[in-house]
Amino acid sequence: MHNGLDTALPPADLHGSYTNHRPLATEGIAKRHAYIIGSGIGGLSAAFFLIRDGHMPGANITILESQKIEGGALDGAGNAEKGYLIRGGREMEMTYQNFWDVFSEIPALELPAPFTVLDEFRIVNDADKNWSKARLLEKQGQIKDSATMGLSRLQQLELLRLFLARKEDLDDVTVETWFSEGFLKSNFYMFWRTMFAFQNWHSVLEMKLYMHRFLHLMDGLNDMTSLVFPKYNQYDSFIRPLMAWLKDKGVNIQYETTVSDLVMGLSGEAKTTTAIECHTPNGDQKIKLHAHDLVFVTIGSIVEDTAYGDADTAPELRVNKPDAQVGASWQLWQKLADKSSAFGRPEKFCGNVPASTWESATLTCKPSALTEKFKTLCVNDPYSGKTATGGIITFTDSAWLMSFTLNRQPHFPDQPTDVLVPWVFALLMDTPGDYVKKPMPQCTGKEILTELCYHLGLIDQVEEVMANTKVRMALMPYITAQFMPRAKGDRPWVVPQGCTNVACLGQFVQTHNDVVFTLESSVRTARIGVYSLLGIKKQVPDIYPGQYDIRRLLRATRTLNNDEAFLGEGILRRLLGGTYLENILPLGPGETPADLRQEGLFEQQLSALRGLLEESHTLNTAKKWIQGAIDNLRASR
């Protein structure tokens, strides 16, 4: 790490105040304009970076939004009378460098100046730590042991193989073809798939990227201590204050405007957008661009074409229809891809709706047997304003693989004190329920509530629960489309090759190391786009480098070994115990640093190693894996 003639900028993984400088304005920025297609967190963040780091006047920025409200997937609406609605939630953690950079400058929602959204967030989470006491349930509401990952040695080896595999070797490979059936039934995979919304048919490459990105959180996977949550829903917590800041800076937003195409001039490899074609309430519009204007386009949408239902009505999907308003973001992406392969292959993500669909339900609960049951599963009284369930709770024996969560209450600023708003979702959309013998998408809200009550052991009280609970559902056909199996070139880079004034934003854009389906990844694409098109001399922070931190690697290894000493830990303790570097060694349950210097573990592991070698199937598997690694080394010469 140095600042020499061969380094244009400090390293991307240098996190800290040195990288938070203010760059100089680009020449002529006051006369340039930017058009941002989509007002999700990516689009709003692009406007933020254009203003703060690009010095573009806010009045020169126009956001084109197809809906009547900004926010995209970060929504939160309704009231206690009609029922609240949140389509989904985003689990958050502390190393979102780009996301927290934005909200370190946005005025707080409730605290007075000079407090920021980040300050407000920290005050809430530092005083009220997140954790879960009931991560898994079974047998009509009984808490299931979730203390360990439940992985055998062979299953741990499967994870190690994935961790060491090259990204280039995982094109179009699925989770279920990489892992054994036993692995897919483990506690670890139950934690994983329900926390991140992974399906067996999804991309194992995305699973690998998640492993690397969140390696430092592995020991908080089973009890949710790795997570932090806002005080309210994510629209009120993040979109409202960010939108207020942008409007205060003069940013324009044009609602009910669906962009249908970008007119491009092609000259060799160069691609320059010259106009934006869109549908508005006042008819079709063509926005002509000047020579130095910029376009930021959100390609694809995970909440496109959401179908809604309520207590008495099941949602009905409307997809793949010859209508400009149906799948508009996908139609736009397809038109861009038709112009150039540099824009990727949208059909890889939106072409199999049944494989990317899942449904959520938001409950608005007055006191009943259901709210009393919630009290027994929460770490604090859910009416106290503190952490409630601490994240999702999963019914492991649910045919739908149903989960629910009750975040801090009130979840909405106007929520009455006697109301709780939990959120329910399921992963498996084509399986009849255990009590309601229908797939979840075919169910009314009352039927979903009935299935939930069954799994909580409340089926005898379902009528009382129903009388005190409102249900609103959202069936989303593309909500996990970003996880679909993909290969090189399927996703465009933020600035596709040859583009002179266009950047792509959102969950379907290629970055070097980051994952998808996070707030951070959307903000990252916005920041890369702004810095690239304006030539800003400032580094976009890379992901947190926990995957290269020996302390995190050792801790994760012990966690995946069911919190027992892993093979070789005895050797490490013998070498490092009592030295300056002993602090890198992970402690076991109930251990203190003094235990690192005790004898015995090394001898125990020698005996265990002999036993392992006597297990012929394990030995043969290891031999095959090692031989494969050797063959790869030879082939690379």
XYZ file of C-alpha atoms in Angstrom:
637
model
C 0.000 0.000 0.000
C 1.731 3.118 -1.229
C 1.083 6.390 -3.056
C 3.478 6.145 -5.958
C 3.580 7.176 -9.590
C 2.027 3.825 -10.533
C -1.110 4.389 -8.439
C -3.744 6.757 -9.770
C -5.777 6.557 -6.557
C -5.429 4.924 -3.145
C -6.413 1.230 -3.028
C -10.147 0.593 -3.326
C -10.212 -1.363 -0.055
C -8.630 1.494 1.919
C -11.618 2.461 4.048
C -11.574 5.531 6.237
C -11.433 9.297 6.400
C -8.581 9.646 3.888
C -10.889 8.440 1.114
C -13.734 10.786 2.110
C -12.279 13.923 0.517
C -14.223 16.374 -1.651
C -13.026 16.325 -5.286
C -12.856 19.427 -7.441
C -15.692 20.145 -9.851
C -15.495 18.876 -13.422
C -15.003 21.691 -15.899
C -18.314 22.905 -17.339
C -20.439 20.956 -14.836
C -22.818 23.896 -14.283
C -24.019 23.620 -17.888
C -24.479 19.844 -17.947
C -27.737 18.011 -17.242
C -28.461 14.504 -15.976
C -31.545 12.338 -16.430
C -32.053 9.479 -13.999
C -34.477 6.715 -14.984
C -35.976 5.156 -11.863
C -36.202 6.572 -8.347
C -35.107 3.538 -6.365
C -32.199 3.834 -3.958
C -29.786 3.568 -6.921
C -31.351 6.442 -8.841
C -31.655 8.706 -5.791
C -28.040 7.947 -4.830
C -26.874 8.860 -8.344
C -28.468 12.286 -7.841
C -26.744 12.580 -4.461
C -23.282 11.818 -5.859
C -23.837 14.117 -8.852
C -24.481 16.964 -6.416
C -21.994 16.256 -3.633
C -18.988 14.921 -5.549
C -19.827 16.070 -9.072
C -20.867 19.626 -8.057
C -23.773 19.480 -10.518
C -26.559 21.949 -9.644
C -29.590 20.088 -8.356
C -31.839 21.932 -10.772
C -29.910 20.295 -13.642
C -30.984 16.806 -12.498
C -34.301 15.231 -13.516
C -35.556 11.897 -12.201
C -38.064 10.025 -14.392
C -40.232 7.676 -12.312
C -42.938 5.371 -13.685
C -44.885 5.182 -10.412
C -46.711 7.895 -8.462
C -44.154 7.734 -5.644
C -40.389 7.417 -5.359
C -38.478 4.631 -3.630
C -38.723 1.563 -5.830
C -38.409 -1.597 -3.729
C -37.903 0.467 -0.558
C -41.548 1.028 0.123
C -43.874 1.354 3.090
C -47.473 2.466 2.785
C -50.974 2.181 4.172
C -52.581 2.900 7.519
C -54.075 1.095 10.476
C -57.621 1.261 9.081
C -56.930 -0.263 5.647
C -53.802 -2.155 6.635
C -50.125 -1.389 6.158
C -48.061 -2.792 3.283
C -44.352 -3.471 2.848
C -43.348 -5.620 -0.105
C -40.011 -6.653 1.344
C -37.244 -5.910 3.791
C -33.500 -5.433 3.372
C -31.261 -6.910 6.031
C -28.424 -4.508 6.742
C -24.964 -4.607 8.295
C -22.221 -2.218 9.307
C -19.784 -2.432 6.366
C -21.971 -0.854 3.678
C -19.298 1.763 2.912
C -21.119 3.519 0.063
C -24.601 3.406 1.578
C -23.471 4.796 4.932
C -21.416 7.464 3.171
C -24.618 8.805 1.590
C -26.577 8.786 4.830
C -23.758 10.329 6.836
C -24.760 13.585 5.096
C -28.551 13.349 4.916
C -30.362 15.186 7.753
C -31.993 12.878 10.297
C -35.685 12.068 10.016
C -36.537 12.989 13.620
C -33.471 14.354 15.406
C -32.615 18.066 14.982
C -29.674 19.425 12.978
C -26.827 18.647 12.720
C -27.758 14.972 13.287
C -27.812 12.754 10.178
C -29.659 9.576 9.243
C -26.493 7.628 10.095
C -26.317 9.283 13.526
C -29.955 8.417 14.143
C -29.412 4.847 12.997
C -26.376 4.388 15.260
C -28.168 5.841 18.292
C -30.978 3.303 17.852
C -28.776 0.265 17.186
C -26.039 0.991 19.712
C -28.614 1.212 22.485
C -30.666 -1.774 21.295
C -28.549 -4.652 19.990
C -30.148 -7.011 17.525
C -30.434 -10.732 18.240
C -32.886 -13.580 17.847
C -33.901 -16.210 20.365
C -36.160 -18.187 18.010
C -34.502 -18.276 14.574
C -36.097 -21.636 13.694
C -39.474 -23.069 14.636
C -41.052 -26.485 14.121
C -44.025 -28.581 15.289
C -46.569 -25.755 15.550
C -44.501 -23.101 17.214
C -41.802 -24.980 19.123
C -38.342 -23.402 19.058
C -35.839 -25.594 17.222
C -32.190 -25.790 18.200
C -30.220 -23.452 15.939
C -26.998 -23.218 17.932
C -24.804 -24.810 15.260
C -24.604 -25.048 11.488
C -25.117 -28.820 11.448
C -22.530 -29.470 8.725
C -20.630 -32.729 8.414
C -16.955 -32.735 7.413
C -17.897 -33.587 3.838
C -20.422 -30.751 3.710
C -17.838 -28.329 5.076
C -15.547 -29.516 2.280
C -18.276 -28.658 -0.256
C -18.300 -25.079 1.059
C -14.503 -24.910 1.002
C -14.475 -26.029 -2.635
C -16.900 -23.235 -3.492
C -14.871 -20.667 -1.572
C -11.709 -21.632 -3.476
C -13.365 -21.999 -6.895
C -12.712 -19.346 -9.527
C -15.669 -17.167 -10.443
C -14.983 -17.841 -14.115
C -15.622 -21.566 -13.593
C -19.146 -21.128 -12.231
C -21.045 -19.780 -15.227
C -24.662 -21.041 -15.223
C -23.990 -23.506 -12.369
C -26.868 -23.873 -9.885
C -26.786 -24.374 -6.120
C -28.383 -27.818 -6.326
C -25.853 -29.119 -8.855
C -22.915 -27.994 -6.708
C -24.033 -29.196 -3.272
C -25.138 -32.597 -1.987
C -28.673 -33.340 -0.839
C -27.442 -33.548 2.768
C -25.979 -30.044 2.575
C -29.271 -28.664 1.265
C -31.015 -30.049 4.377
C -28.512 -28.611 6.890
C -29.136 -25.852 9.427
C -26.569 -23.745 7.599
C -28.474 -23.826 4.337
C -31.774 -23.186 6.117
C -30.256 -20.058 7.694
C -28.733 -19.063 4.382
C -31.605 -19.561 1.950
C -34.253 -17.975 4.156
C -32.084 -15.001 5.143
C -30.950 -14.195 1.593
C -33.919 -15.675 -0.381
C -31.826 -18.244 -2.245
C -33.508 -21.100 -4.093
C -31.898 -24.415 -5.007
C -32.080 -23.499 -8.706
C -30.355 -20.149 -8.234
C -26.785 -19.320 -9.224
C -24.070 -20.903 -7.108
C -21.828 -18.058 -8.316
C -24.061 -15.607 -6.452
C -23.854 -17.835 -3.388
C -20.061 -17.767 -3.631
C -20.041 -13.979 -3.897
C -22.230 -13.798 -0.791
C -19.793 -16.068 1.077
C -16.910 -13.744 0.308
C -18.880 -10.546 0.897
C -20.287 -11.590 4.269
C -17.621 -13.956 5.584
C -17.123 -11.677 8.586
C -20.766 -12.213 9.607
C -20.743 -16.015 9.541
C -20.840 -16.420 13.321
C -23.944 -14.213 13.498
C -25.891 -16.174 10.906
C -27.831 -18.333 13.343
C -28.822 -15.689 15.898
C -28.991 -12.575 13.675
C -26.417 -10.682 15.755
C -24.777 -9.763 12.441
C -27.642 -7.432 11.509
C -28.683 -3.850 12.202
C -32.139 -2.430 11.492
C -33.669 1.038 11.144
C -36.225 2.403 13.586
C -39.018 2.437 10.997
C -39.730 0.838 7.622
C -37.162 1.582 4.947
C -39.248 4.123 3.032
C -39.631 6.358 6.075
C -36.116 5.655 7.348
C -34.176 6.254 4.125
C -36.216 7.353 1.107
C -38.120 10.169 2.823
C -35.064 11.982 4.226
C -32.971 11.422 1.074
C -35.774 12.677 -1.169
C -36.249 15.728 1.051
C -32.527 16.551 0.726
C -32.614 16.173 -3.071
C -35.680 18.385 -3.442
C -34.071 20.970 -1.194
C -31.147 20.992 -3.650
C -33.545 21.635 -6.528
C -33.708 18.134 -8.056
C -36.744 17.622 -10.315
C -38.810 14.439 -10.276
C -41.335 13.583 -12.961
C -43.780 10.881 -11.823
C -45.893 8.531 -13.979
C -43.262 8.710 -16.686
C -42.326 5.395 -18.276
C -39.168 5.453 -20.381
C -39.627 3.256 -23.437
C -36.285 3.667 -25.211
C -33.004 5.535 -25.429
C -32.158 6.888 -28.868
C -28.490 6.177 -29.522
C -25.996 7.318 -32.048
C -23.539 4.557 -32.906
C -20.087 5.357 -34.248
C -17.847 2.323 -34.280
C -17.641 1.146 -30.674
C -18.912 4.469 -29.321
C -22.533 4.648 -28.166
C -23.975 8.069 -27.331
C -27.545 8.629 -26.183
C -29.131 11.560 -27.992
C -32.728 11.385 -26.741
C -35.034 9.696 -24.224
C -38.427 8.431 -25.388
C -41.105 8.129 -22.715
C -44.818 7.874 -21.998
C -46.343 10.494 -19.685
C -49.904 11.288 -18.520
C -49.866 14.012 -21.187
C -48.842 11.687 -23.994
C -45.564 10.551 -25.516
C -42.533 12.737 -24.942
C -39.077 12.873 -26.474
C -36.388 14.491 -24.347
C -33.489 15.644 -26.521
C -30.048 15.580 -24.931
C -27.259 18.073 -25.428
C -23.719 17.034 -26.163
C -22.535 16.704 -22.560
C -25.747 15.502 -20.876
C -25.768 12.235 -18.927
C -28.256 9.378 -18.528
C -28.451 6.946 -15.609
C -30.845 4.082 -16.251
C -32.076 1.476 -13.772
C -32.264 -1.744 -15.792
C -34.702 -4.427 -14.718
C -36.729 -4.209 -11.525
C -37.220 -6.738 -8.758
C -40.652 -5.302 -7.910
C -41.916 -4.811 -11.471
C -45.497 -5.955 -12.084
C -46.254 -6.672 -8.433
C -49.754 -8.101 -7.971
C -51.649 -7.228 -4.800
C -54.196 -9.077 -2.724
C -56.084 -8.676 0.539
C -58.018 -10.703 3.099
C -60.578 -11.946 0.571
C -58.683 -11.714 -2.716
C -55.659 -13.605 -4.021
C -53.253 -11.590 -6.185
C -53.266 -12.194 -9.941
C -50.042 -11.766 -11.870
C -50.047 -9.835 -15.107
C -46.774 -10.470 -16.908
C -45.562 -10.835 -20.482
C -48.462 -8.814 -21.859
C -48.310 -6.598 -24.987
C -48.623 -3.468 -22.895
C -46.078 -0.668 -22.479
C -46.859 -0.538 -18.756
C -46.268 -4.273 -18.169
C -42.634 -5.166 -17.573
C -41.607 -1.645 -18.622
C -38.125 -1.786 -17.077
C -37.487 -5.165 -18.716
C -38.746 -3.935 -22.075
C -36.378 -0.967 -21.853
C -33.436 -3.210 -20.976
C -34.295 -5.540 -23.872
C -34.306 -2.616 -26.312
C -30.876 -1.569 -25.061
C -29.604 -5.143 -25.392
C -30.941 -5.262 -28.963
C -28.750 -2.259 -29.774
C -25.570 -3.819 -28.385
C -24.430 -6.966 -26.570
C -22.605 -4.637 -24.165
C -25.972 -4.219 -22.393
C -26.163 -7.887 -21.485
C -28.913 -10.499 -21.810
C -32.040 -9.562 -19.835
C -33.829 -12.756 -20.821
C -31.497 -14.720 -18.529
C -33.141 -12.970 -15.568
C -36.749 -12.275 -16.568
C -37.360 -15.288 -18.802
C -38.479 -17.751 -16.108
C -41.071 -16.045 -13.921
C -42.029 -19.138 -11.847
C -38.394 -19.486 -10.768
C -38.045 -15.864 -9.624
C -41.414 -15.343 -7.915
C -42.229 -15.155 -4.250
C -44.920 -13.590 -2.150
C -45.056 -11.512 1.008
C -47.898 -10.550 3.306
C -48.055 -7.611 5.712
C -50.243 -8.035 8.787
C -51.808 -5.186 10.729
C -52.519 -6.740 14.114
C -54.722 -5.581 16.950
C -54.316 -7.544 20.245
C -55.212 -11.230 19.834
C -53.816 -14.702 20.461
C -51.397 -13.983 17.587
C -49.858 -10.924 19.260
C -49.607 -12.876 22.535
C -47.716 -15.615 20.696
C -45.378 -13.016 19.233
C -44.502 -11.921 22.754
C -43.169 -15.410 23.565
C -40.897 -15.385 20.501
C -39.537 -11.837 20.815
C -36.426 -10.860 22.761
C -38.285 -7.809 24.137
C -41.924 -6.874 24.551
C -42.911 -6.040 20.945
C -44.810 -2.956 22.145
C -41.686 -1.552 23.842
C -40.084 -0.022 20.730
C -37.052 -2.287 21.089
C -35.836 -5.249 19.034
C -38.661 -7.757 18.687
C -37.916 -10.994 16.781
C -34.484 -9.699 15.727
C -34.996 -10.810 12.137
C -36.892 -13.547 10.352
C -38.199 -16.641 12.119
C -38.536 -19.680 9.820
C -40.879 -22.653 10.087
C -38.521 -25.441 9.053
C -41.353 -27.936 8.537
C -43.498 -25.564 6.463
C -44.327 -26.835 2.986
C -44.170 -23.216 1.799
C -40.964 -22.632 3.775
C -42.717 -19.737 5.477
C -40.940 -17.117 7.568
C -42.071 -14.004 9.424
C -40.444 -11.077 11.172
C -41.536 -8.420 13.617
C -39.187 -5.454 13.515
C -39.075 -2.623 16.024
C -42.546 -1.211 16.601
C -44.020 1.111 15.622
C -42.878 0.222 12.111
C -44.622 3.323 10.736
C -44.484 6.790 12.358
C -48.292 7.046 12.452
C -48.886 3.508 13.737
C -51.253 3.309 16.752
C -49.720 2.076 20.005
C -51.937 -1.020 20.153
C -51.035 -2.194 16.637
C -48.196 -4.512 15.555
C -47.069 -4.834 11.922
C -45.262 -8.105 11.169
C -44.174 -9.197 7.705
C -44.556 -12.733 6.330
C -43.036 -14.384 3.265
C -42.458 -17.822 1.792
C -39.929 -19.227 -0.673
C -41.742 -22.176 -2.252
C -44.541 -20.994 -4.503
C -45.777 -24.224 -6.108
C -46.411 -26.414 -3.038
C -49.744 -26.791 -1.196
C -49.684 -25.633 2.409
C -49.713 -27.959 5.409
C -53.153 -26.841 6.607
C -54.466 -24.822 3.659
C -54.004 -27.241 0.785
C -53.200 -24.613 -1.839
C -49.979 -22.940 -3.023
C -49.477 -19.570 -1.365
C -50.069 -17.458 -4.541
C -53.554 -18.965 -4.860
C -54.504 -18.068 -1.289
C -56.464 -15.135 0.035
C -55.079 -13.161 2.959
C -57.325 -15.065 5.368
C -55.950 -18.367 4.097
C -52.335 -17.188 4.503
C -53.159 -16.044 8.024
C -54.731 -19.445 8.712
C -51.570 -21.241 7.554
C -49.455 -18.957 9.773
C -51.690 -19.670 12.771
C -51.401 -23.406 12.123
C -47.619 -23.268 12.264
C -47.743 -21.165 15.432
C -50.063 -23.631 17.167
C -53.002 -21.214 17.073
C -55.336 -22.981 14.678
C -58.030 -23.304 17.362
C -57.994 -19.517 17.796
C -57.818 -18.524 14.142
C -61.266 -16.910 14.076
C -60.352 -14.520 16.902
C -57.011 -13.772 15.218
C -58.727 -13.114 11.892
C -61.181 -10.690 13.476
C -58.276 -8.580 14.781
C -55.870 -8.799 11.832
C -55.795 -7.127 8.413
C -53.781 -8.788 5.641
C -52.351 -7.262 2.465
C -50.216 -9.302 0.062
C -47.676 -8.614 -2.677
C -46.882 -11.277 -5.268
C -43.655 -10.310 -7.052
C -42.711 -12.131 -10.267
C -39.085 -10.911 -10.446
C -38.129 -10.513 -6.794
C -35.246 -13.029 -6.984
C -34.505 -12.615 -10.690
C -31.061 -11.244 -9.852
C -30.084 -14.686 -8.471
C -30.948 -16.603 -11.636
C -28.063 -18.642 -13.124
C -25.900 -16.407 -15.280
C -22.657 -16.351 -17.212
C -20.086 -13.800 -18.268
C -21.653 -11.027 -20.319
C -25.219 -11.554 -19.080
C -25.047 -8.404 -16.956
C -23.681 -5.114 -18.311
C -20.973 -3.178 -16.551
C -22.064 0.065 -14.910
C -20.754 1.945 -17.941
C -21.161 -0.570 -20.767
C -18.294 -0.820 -23.210
C -18.300 2.080 -25.656
C -20.949 4.152 -23.871
C -20.001 7.807 -23.620
C -22.870 9.222 -21.564
C -24.913 6.291 -20.189
C -24.526 4.345 -16.938
C -26.602 1.373 -15.767
C -27.840 1.135 -12.178
C -29.442 -1.417 -9.905
C -29.478 -5.116 -9.157
C -28.687 -6.423 -12.650
C -25.389 -4.624 -13.182
C -21.939 -6.189 -13.070
C -19.417 -4.977 -10.490
C -16.042 -6.476 -9.666
C -16.701 -7.889 -6.196
C -20.056 -6.899 -4.778
C -23.201 -8.979 -4.461
C -26.776 -8.176 -5.496
C -30.023 -7.783 -3.500
C -28.538 -5.275 -1.055
C -28.925 -1.550 -0.539
C -25.166 -1.264 -0.802
C -24.958 -2.822 -4.254
C -27.472 -0.369 -5.743
C -25.669 2.614 -4.218
C -22.343 1.255 -5.456
C -23.554 1.142 -9.067
C -24.744 4.745 -8.775
C -21.426 5.923 -7.398
C -19.384 4.087 -10.025
C -21.580 5.542 -12.755
C -21.260 9.136 -11.565
C -17.510 8.945 -10.981
C -16.892 7.213 -14.322
C -18.958 9.535 -16.522
C -17.692 12.701 -14.836
C -14.099 11.491 -14.498
C -14.098 12.195 -10.760
C -10.731 11.515 -9.118
C -12.089 9.668 -6.136
C -12.063 5.974 -5.340
C -15.278 3.984 -4.940
C -14.700 1.889 -1.792
C -14.449 -1.825 -2.452
C -16.283 -4.356 -0.295
C -15.101 -4.889 3.261
C -11.967 -7.099 2.960
C -13.010 -9.624 5.632
C -12.386 -12.496 3.203
C -8.655 -11.704 3.381
C -8.546 -11.200 7.146
C -7.028 -14.251 8.857
C -9.030 -13.504 12.015
C -12.317 -13.620 10.098
C -11.270 -16.737 8.198
C -10.397 -18.616 11.375
C -13.570 -17.490 13.133
C -15.722 -18.532 10.164
C -13.965 -21.891 9.942
C -14.744 -22.656 13.585
C -18.352 -21.509 13.164
C -18.884 -23.764 10.156
C -17.357 -26.622 12.165
C -20.302 -26.354 14.569
C -18.255 -24.098 16.869
C -15.799 -26.859 17.609
C -12.039 -26.720 17.117
C -11.318 -27.280 13.423
C -8.629 -29.614 12.162
C -5.295 -27.826 12.523
C -6.443 -25.446 15.244
C -4.369 -27.369 17.775
C -1.238 -26.733 15.712
C -2.033 -23.027 15.476
C -2.562 -22.789 19.220
C 0.726 -24.547 19.888
C 2.558 -22.174 17.533
C 0.842 -18.898 18.464
C -0.418 -19.409 22.026
C 1.463 -17.095 24.358
C 2.734 -14.907 21.512
C 1.693 -11.460 20.301
C -0.353 -13.073 17.518
C -2.485 -15.322 19.709
C -5.311 -12.794 19.402
C -6.021 -13.962 15.846
C -7.133 -17.367 17.163
C -10.869 -17.911 17.670
C -12.122 -18.707 21.156
C -14.549 -21.541 21.697
C -17.729 -21.353 23.806
C -16.838 -20.321 27.362
C -13.111 -19.981 26.608
C -10.833 -17.127 27.663
C -7.522 -16.037 26.098
C -5.687 -18.038 28.746
C -7.157 -21.234 27.293
C -5.193 -20.636 24.086
C -2.004 -21.549 25.958
C -3.213 -24.821 27.394
C -1.853 -28.126 26.149
C -4.040 -30.955 24.957
C -5.895 -29.795 21.859
C -2.936 -30.598 19.592
C -2.805 -34.202 20.866
C -6.578 -34.570 20.620
C -6.540 -33.442 17.015
C -3.763 -35.846 16.100
C -6.021 -38.651 17.271
C -8.955 -37.158 15.387
C -6.830 -36.966 12.235
C -6.034 -40.668 12.489
C -9.750 -41.374 12.770
C -10.485 -39.173 9.788
C -7.960 -41.029 7.646
C -9.630 -44.311 8.578
C -12.915 -43.041 7.106
C -12.300 -44.245 3.568
C -15.113 -42.265 1.949
C -13.845 -39.032 3.489
C -10.287 -39.844 2.490
C -11.299 -40.691 -1.081
C -13.260 -37.466 -1.389
C -10.301 -35.472 -0.107
C -7.956 -37.286 -2.487
C -10.180 -36.498 -5.479
C -10.435 -32.865 -4.476
C -6.652 -32.514 -3.977
C -5.976 -34.293 -7.285
C -8.362 -31.889 -9.015
C -6.481 -28.941 -7.549
C -3.162 -30.408 -8.755
C -4.579 -30.956 -12.248
C -5.728 -27.330 -12.327
C -2.243 -26.174 -11.355
C -0.686 -28.236 -14.114
C -3.178 -26.958 -16.672
C -2.443 -23.344 -15.787
C 1.263 -23.632 -16.579
